[in-house]
Amino acid sequence: MYIYIYTHQLAQAHQPTTNPAARPQLKVKEAVVSADEMVWWIYVVVAVLLSIGREGCRVEGEDVVTYDGRSLIINGQRKILFSGSIHYPRSTPQMWPYLIAKAKEGGVDVIQTYVFWNLHEPQPGQYDFSGRYDLVKFMKEIQAQGLYACLRIGPYIESEWTYGGFPFWLHDVPGIVYRTDNEPFKYYMQNFTTKIVNLMKSEGLYASQGGPIILSQIENEYQNIEAAFHEKGAAYVRWAAKMAVDLGTGVPWVMCKQTDAPDPVINTCNGMRCGETFGGPNSPNKPSMWTENWTSFYQVYGGEPNIRSAQDIAFHVALFIAKKGSYINYYMYHGGTNFGRTASAYVITSYYDQAPLDEYGLLRQPKWGHLKELHAVIKNCSSPLLEGVQTNFSIGQFQQAYVFEEGSAGCVAFLVNNDSTNNATLQFRNNSFELLPKSISILPDCQNIIFNTAKVKTQPNKRITTSSKMFDAVDSWEEFRDVIPNFLDTSLQANSLLEHMNTTKDGSDYLWYTLSFQPNSSCTEPVLHIESLGHVVHSYINNKLSWTWEP
């Protein structure tokens, strides 16, 4: 009698344990099965109310990028910059020009992306920058369309990406401890960071070379776990910052959610409400920057989509600007697709589908249009916002005014109504205004309301999906047969179930275990006992399914 046990383990975004999941008293042999085959459903996706593009304004040539306590400074000019996250491997090269063009049309100045270590270095020293992984091509498309780029190298990125972007082979480096003052980890982190920086330099892609990259990021939300490493955590932060700066990119570096970011690295905010939660830069000489304004949220299997309204996003963008913020990135502006096995555990294939550009790159209205209008209003006020003197004062129980005055050159005011239920009627500079609940009114001349975050003019659209092809014929399907390993031919033997990811080296989500068992007359009711932390176990006896276990 042959017993076959088939286990399925979802890839985790965390470092796997090296301890076996269980130790049943069985002689087990094992084979690894690839799971690259999949069935795709094809849909035609229809969106309504597409808009027309507009011309860009970026000037080619070498750019000098610095900063002060007010903003980034490009070629001597302070800038208010709106940025949008578009991750190159979550879409296709054919989509990149369209996505970037739509971001630009929506008033975005910067395209922000992570760099995905496990895609680019699947094995130590073996690099892949082809197809969807062609980072250079993506950067050059950004440049061709007259936009800037923010390159978040990490190389730990989280991003609901398998292992947070770390290649699995890193797990097997002797003595390694991730993201701390650990020599093996620092060696490989520096090696990959240097590889990416040198690649960008070789293609002339940093702004200091005439390229689009005006910012780079090292690490990612490290302060969330820094205390767990005690003094080694702080030492690692200092090392990472120095390592990055010493690479000589000619552009500033940032660390997100890192209040102890060492000079000259800029600490930035992530979240939905940084105008309320951000404590500000850790130095008066650094600008206030928001690297992740979450336009919705990732979704897990069985979960509901996170719907964040255009009004709420606009309110918090305007509030951040009113509090002297000068760089805001939408995470995501286009989420795209988690192809293959790239998503972290339980995260669905579609990523941030509620972003201004949906999974397919279609406009998500009114979000896209409302933010476009806000961007235009803010940019028209950029001179007093960046060069003027700010004052703020109460104008009601739940109302606040933020005013920027640049002498006789200009004045702009933000009137904030924090009351989420009631309108507010108030006086400001001898004029009477009625403010909508939970809204910010922008007055570019301190006299007339031009934009209110709660008043949406863009018409909502609706996405409709229909089948483009019916898969109702036998010849339309392909069958994938999973080869069951032969007990006598397997090379890996153990007397217990093995830790899944350590065994497959992330090459498969699946494992077969085979057991040869010959019952005798005294064993009338044999019992197979399995202790496992796997997500799914199927058991077959003599090639027939006997039972399935799921948690």
CSV table of C-alpha atoms in Angstrom, one decimal, residues 24-215:
chain,number,residue,atom,x,y,z
A,24,PRO,CA,5.0,12.1,13.3
A,25,GLN,CA,6.7,8.7,13.5
A,26,LEU,CA,6.7,7.9,9.8
A,27,LYS,CA,9.4,7.2,7.2
A,28,VAL,CA,8.8,9.8,4.6
A,29,LYS,CA,10.2,10.5,1.2
A,30,GLU,CA,9.6,13.7,-0.7
A,31,ALA,CA,9.6,15.3,-4.1
A,32,VAL,CA,9.2,19.0,-5.0
A,33,VAL,CA,6.7,19.7,-7.7
A,34,SER,CA,6.7,23.0,-9.7
A,35,ALA,CA,3.4,24.9,-9.8
A,36,ASP,CA,3.9,27.2,-12.6
A,37,GLU,CA,0.8,26.3,-14.6
A,38,MET,CA,-2.3,28.4,-14.0
A,39,VAL,CA,-5.6,29.1,-15.7
A,40,TRP,CA,-6.4,32.6,-16.7
A,41,TRP,CA,-9.8,34.2,-17.2
A,42,ILE,CA,-9.8,37.0,-19.7
A,43,TYR,CA,-12.1,40.0,-19.3
A,44,VAL,CA,-12.9,43.0,-21.3
A,45,VAL,CA,-12.9,46.0,-19.0
A,46,VAL,CA,-14.8,49.1,-20.0
A,47,ALA,CA,-14.4,52.5,-18.3
A,48,VAL,CA,-16.2,55.7,-19.0
A,49,LEU,CA,-15.2,59.4,-19.0
A,50,LEU,CA,-11.6,59.2,-20.3
A,51,SER,CA,-9.8,62.5,-20.3
A,52,ILE,CA,-7.4,64.2,-22.7
A,53,GLY,CA,-3.6,64.5,-21.9
A,54,ARG,CA,-1.7,67.8,-21.4
A,55,GLU,CA,1.8,68.8,-22.2
A,56,GLY,CA,4.6,68.4,-19.6
A,57,CYS,CA,6.9,71.1,-18.5
A,58,ARG,CA,10.2,69.4,-17.4
A,59,VAL,CA,13.4,70.8,-18.9
A,60,GLU,CA,16.1,68.4,-19.9
A,61,GLY,CA,19.7,68.8,-18.6
A,62,GLU,CA,21.6,68.2,-15.4
A,63,ASP,CA,19.6,69.1,-12.4
A,64,VAL,CA,20.9,70.1,-9.0
A,65,VAL,CA,18.7,68.7,-6.3
A,66,THR,CA,19.0,70.0,-2.7
A,67,TYR,CA,16.5,70.9,0.0
A,68,ASP,CA,15.9,73.2,2.9
A,69,GLY,CA,13.3,73.3,5.6
A,70,ARG,CA,10.6,74.3,3.2
A,71,SER,CA,10.9,71.9,0.2
A,72,LEU,CA,13.1,70.1,-2.3
A,73,ILE,CA,15.0,72.6,-4.4
A,74,ILE,CA,15.7,71.8,-8.0
A,75,ASN,CA,18.1,74.1,-9.9
A,76,GLY,CA,17.6,76.7,-7.2
A,77,GLN,CA,13.8,76.7,-7.2
A,78,ARG,CA,11.7,75.4,-4.4
A,79,LYS,CA,9.1,72.9,-5.6
A,80,ILE,CA,5.7,71.5,-4.4
A,81,LEU,CA,5.7,68.0,-5.9
A,82,PHE,CA,2.8,65.6,-6.3
A,83,SER,CA,4.0,62.0,-6.8
A,84,GLY,CA,2.3,58.7,-7.7
A,85,SER,CA,3.4,55.2,-7.0
A,86,ILE,CA,3.5,52.9,-10.0
A,87,HIS,CA,5.4,49.6,-9.6
A,88,TYR,CA,6.9,48.5,-12.9
A,89,PRO,CA,6.6,44.7,-12.2
A,90,ARG,CA,2.9,45.0,-11.3
A,91,SER,CA,2.1,46.1,-14.8
A,92,THR,CA,3.6,45.3,-18.3
A,93,PRO,CA,6.1,47.3,-20.3
A,94,GLN,CA,3.3,47.8,-22.9
A,95,MET,CA,1.2,49.6,-20.2
A,96,TRP,CA,4.0,51.8,-18.8
A,97,PRO,CA,3.7,54.7,-21.3
A,98,TYR,CA,-0.1,54.9,-20.9
A,99,LEU,CA,0.1,54.7,-17.1
A,100,ILE,CA,2.7,57.4,-16.8
A,101,ALA,CA,0.9,59.6,-19.3
A,102,LYS,CA,-2.3,59.4,-17.3
A,103,ALA,CA,-0.5,60.2,-14.1
A,104,LYS,CA,1.1,63.2,-15.7
A,105,GLU,CA,-2.3,64.3,-17.1
A,106,GLY,CA,-3.7,64.0,-13.5
A,107,GLY,CA,-1.1,66.6,-12.3
A,108,VAL,CA,1.5,64.2,-11.0
A,109,ASP,CA,5.1,65.4,-11.2
A,110,VAL,CA,7.0,62.4,-9.9
A,111,ILE,CA,6.6,58.6,-10.4
A,112,GLN,CA,7.7,56.6,-7.3
A,113,THR,CA,8.6,53.0,-7.3
A,114,TYR,CA,10.2,50.3,-5.2
A,115,VAL,CA,13.0,48.1,-6.4
A,116,PHE,CA,12.3,44.4,-6.1
A,117,TRP,CA,15.4,42.5,-5.0
A,118,ASN,CA,14.0,39.0,-5.3
A,119,LEU,CA,13.0,39.7,-8.9
A,120,HIS,CA,16.3,41.2,-9.9
A,121,GLU,CA,18.6,38.7,-8.1
A,122,PRO,CA,16.8,35.4,-7.9
A,123,GLN,CA,20.2,33.7,-7.2
A,124,PRO,CA,23.3,35.2,-5.7
A,125,GLY,CA,25.1,37.2,-8.4
A,126,GLN,CA,22.5,36.3,-11.1
A,127,TYR,CA,20.6,39.4,-12.2
A,128,ASP,CA,17.5,39.8,-14.3
A,129,PHE,CA,16.3,43.2,-15.7
A,130,SER,CA,14.3,41.9,-18.6
A,131,GLY,CA,10.6,42.2,-19.5
A,132,ARG,CA,8.5,43.5,-16.5
A,133,TYR,CA,11.7,43.8,-14.5
A,134,ASP,CA,13.3,46.3,-16.9
A,135,LEU,CA,13.9,49.1,-14.4
A,136,VAL,CA,16.1,51.1,-16.8
A,137,LYS,CA,13.4,51.1,-19.4
A,138,PHE,CA,10.8,52.2,-16.9
A,139,MET,CA,13.0,55.1,-15.7
A,140,LYS,CA,13.6,56.2,-19.3
A,141,GLU,CA,9.9,56.2,-20.0
A,142,ILE,CA,9.4,58.4,-17.0
A,143,GLN,CA,12.1,60.7,-18.4
A,144,ALA,CA,10.7,60.7,-21.9
A,145,GLN,CA,7.4,62.0,-20.6
A,146,GLY,CA,9.0,64.8,-18.7
A,147,LEU,CA,8.5,63.6,-15.1
A,148,TYR,CA,10.8,63.0,-12.2
A,149,ALA,CA,11.3,59.7,-10.4
A,150,CYS,CA,11.7,58.6,-6.8
A,151,LEU,CA,13.6,55.3,-6.5
A,152,ARG,CA,12.9,53.4,-3.3
A,153,ILE,CA,15.7,50.9,-3.2
A,154,GLY,CA,15.0,49.5,0.2
A,155,PRO,CA,16.0,46.8,-0.3
A,156,TYR,CA,13.4,45.6,2.3
A,157,ILE,CA,10.2,47.1,0.8
A,158,GLU,CA,7.3,45.3,2.4
A,159,SER,CA,4.7,46.4,-0.2
A,160,GLU,CA,2.6,43.2,0.4
A,161,TRP,CA,5.3,41.5,-1.7
A,162,THR,CA,6.6,38.0,-1.0
A,163,TYR,CA,9.3,38.1,1.7
A,164,GLY,CA,9.1,41.9,1.6
A,165,GLY,CA,11.3,41.8,-1.5
A,166,PHE,CA,14.1,39.7,0.0
A,167,PRO,CA,15.3,36.8,-2.2
A,168,PHE,CA,14.8,33.5,-0.6
A,169,TRP,CA,18.4,32.5,-0.9
A,170,LEU,CA,19.3,35.2,1.6
A,171,HIS,CA,17.7,33.0,4.3
A,172,ASP,CA,20.4,30.4,3.8
A,173,VAL,CA,23.4,32.7,4.3
A,174,PRO,CA,25.2,31.4,7.4
A,175,GLY,CA,24.8,33.6,10.5
A,176,ILE,CA,22.5,36.1,8.8
A,177,VAL,CA,20.0,38.2,10.8
A,178,TYR,CA,17.8,40.5,8.7
A,179,ARG,CA,17.7,44.2,9.1
A,180,THR,CA,20.1,44.8,11.9
A,181,ASP,CA,23.7,45.4,12.6
A,182,ASN,CA,24.7,42.0,11.2
A,183,GLU,CA,27.7,41.7,8.9
A,184,PRO,CA,26.4,39.0,6.5
A,185,PHE,CA,23.1,40.9,6.0
A,186,LYS,CA,24.9,44.3,5.6
A,187,TYR,CA,27.2,42.8,3.1
A,188,TYR,CA,24.4,41.6,0.8
A,189,MET,CA,22.3,44.7,1.4
A,190,GLN,CA,25.1,47.0,0.4
A,191,ASN,CA,26.0,44.8,-2.6
A,192,PHE,CA,22.5,45.0,-4.0
A,193,THR,CA,22.0,48.7,-3.2
A,194,THR,CA,25.3,49.4,-4.9
A,195,LYS,CA,24.3,47.3,-7.9
A,196,ILE,CA,21.2,49.3,-8.4
A,197,VAL,CA,22.8,52.7,-7.9
A,198,ASN,CA,25.6,51.8,-10.3
A,199,LEU,CA,23.1,50.6,-12.9
A,200,MET,CA,21.2,53.9,-12.7
A,201,LYS,CA,24.5,55.8,-12.9
A,202,SER,CA,25.7,53.9,-15.9
A,203,GLU,CA,22.5,54.9,-17.8
A,204,GLY,CA,22.7,58.5,-16.6
A,205,LEU,CA,19.4,58.3,-14.8
A,206,TYR,CA,20.1,60.4,-11.7
A,207,ALA,CA,19.1,64.1,-11.9
A,208,SER,CA,22.7,65.1,-11.3
A,209,GLN,CA,23.4,63.4,-14.6
A,210,GLY,CA,20.5,64.8,-16.5
A,211,GLY,CA,18.2,61.9,-15.6
A,212,PRO,CA,14.8,61.8,-13.9
A,213,ILE,CA,15.7,60.4,-10.4
A,214,ILE,CA,15.5,63.3,-7.8
A,215,LEU,CA,15.1,61.1,-4.7
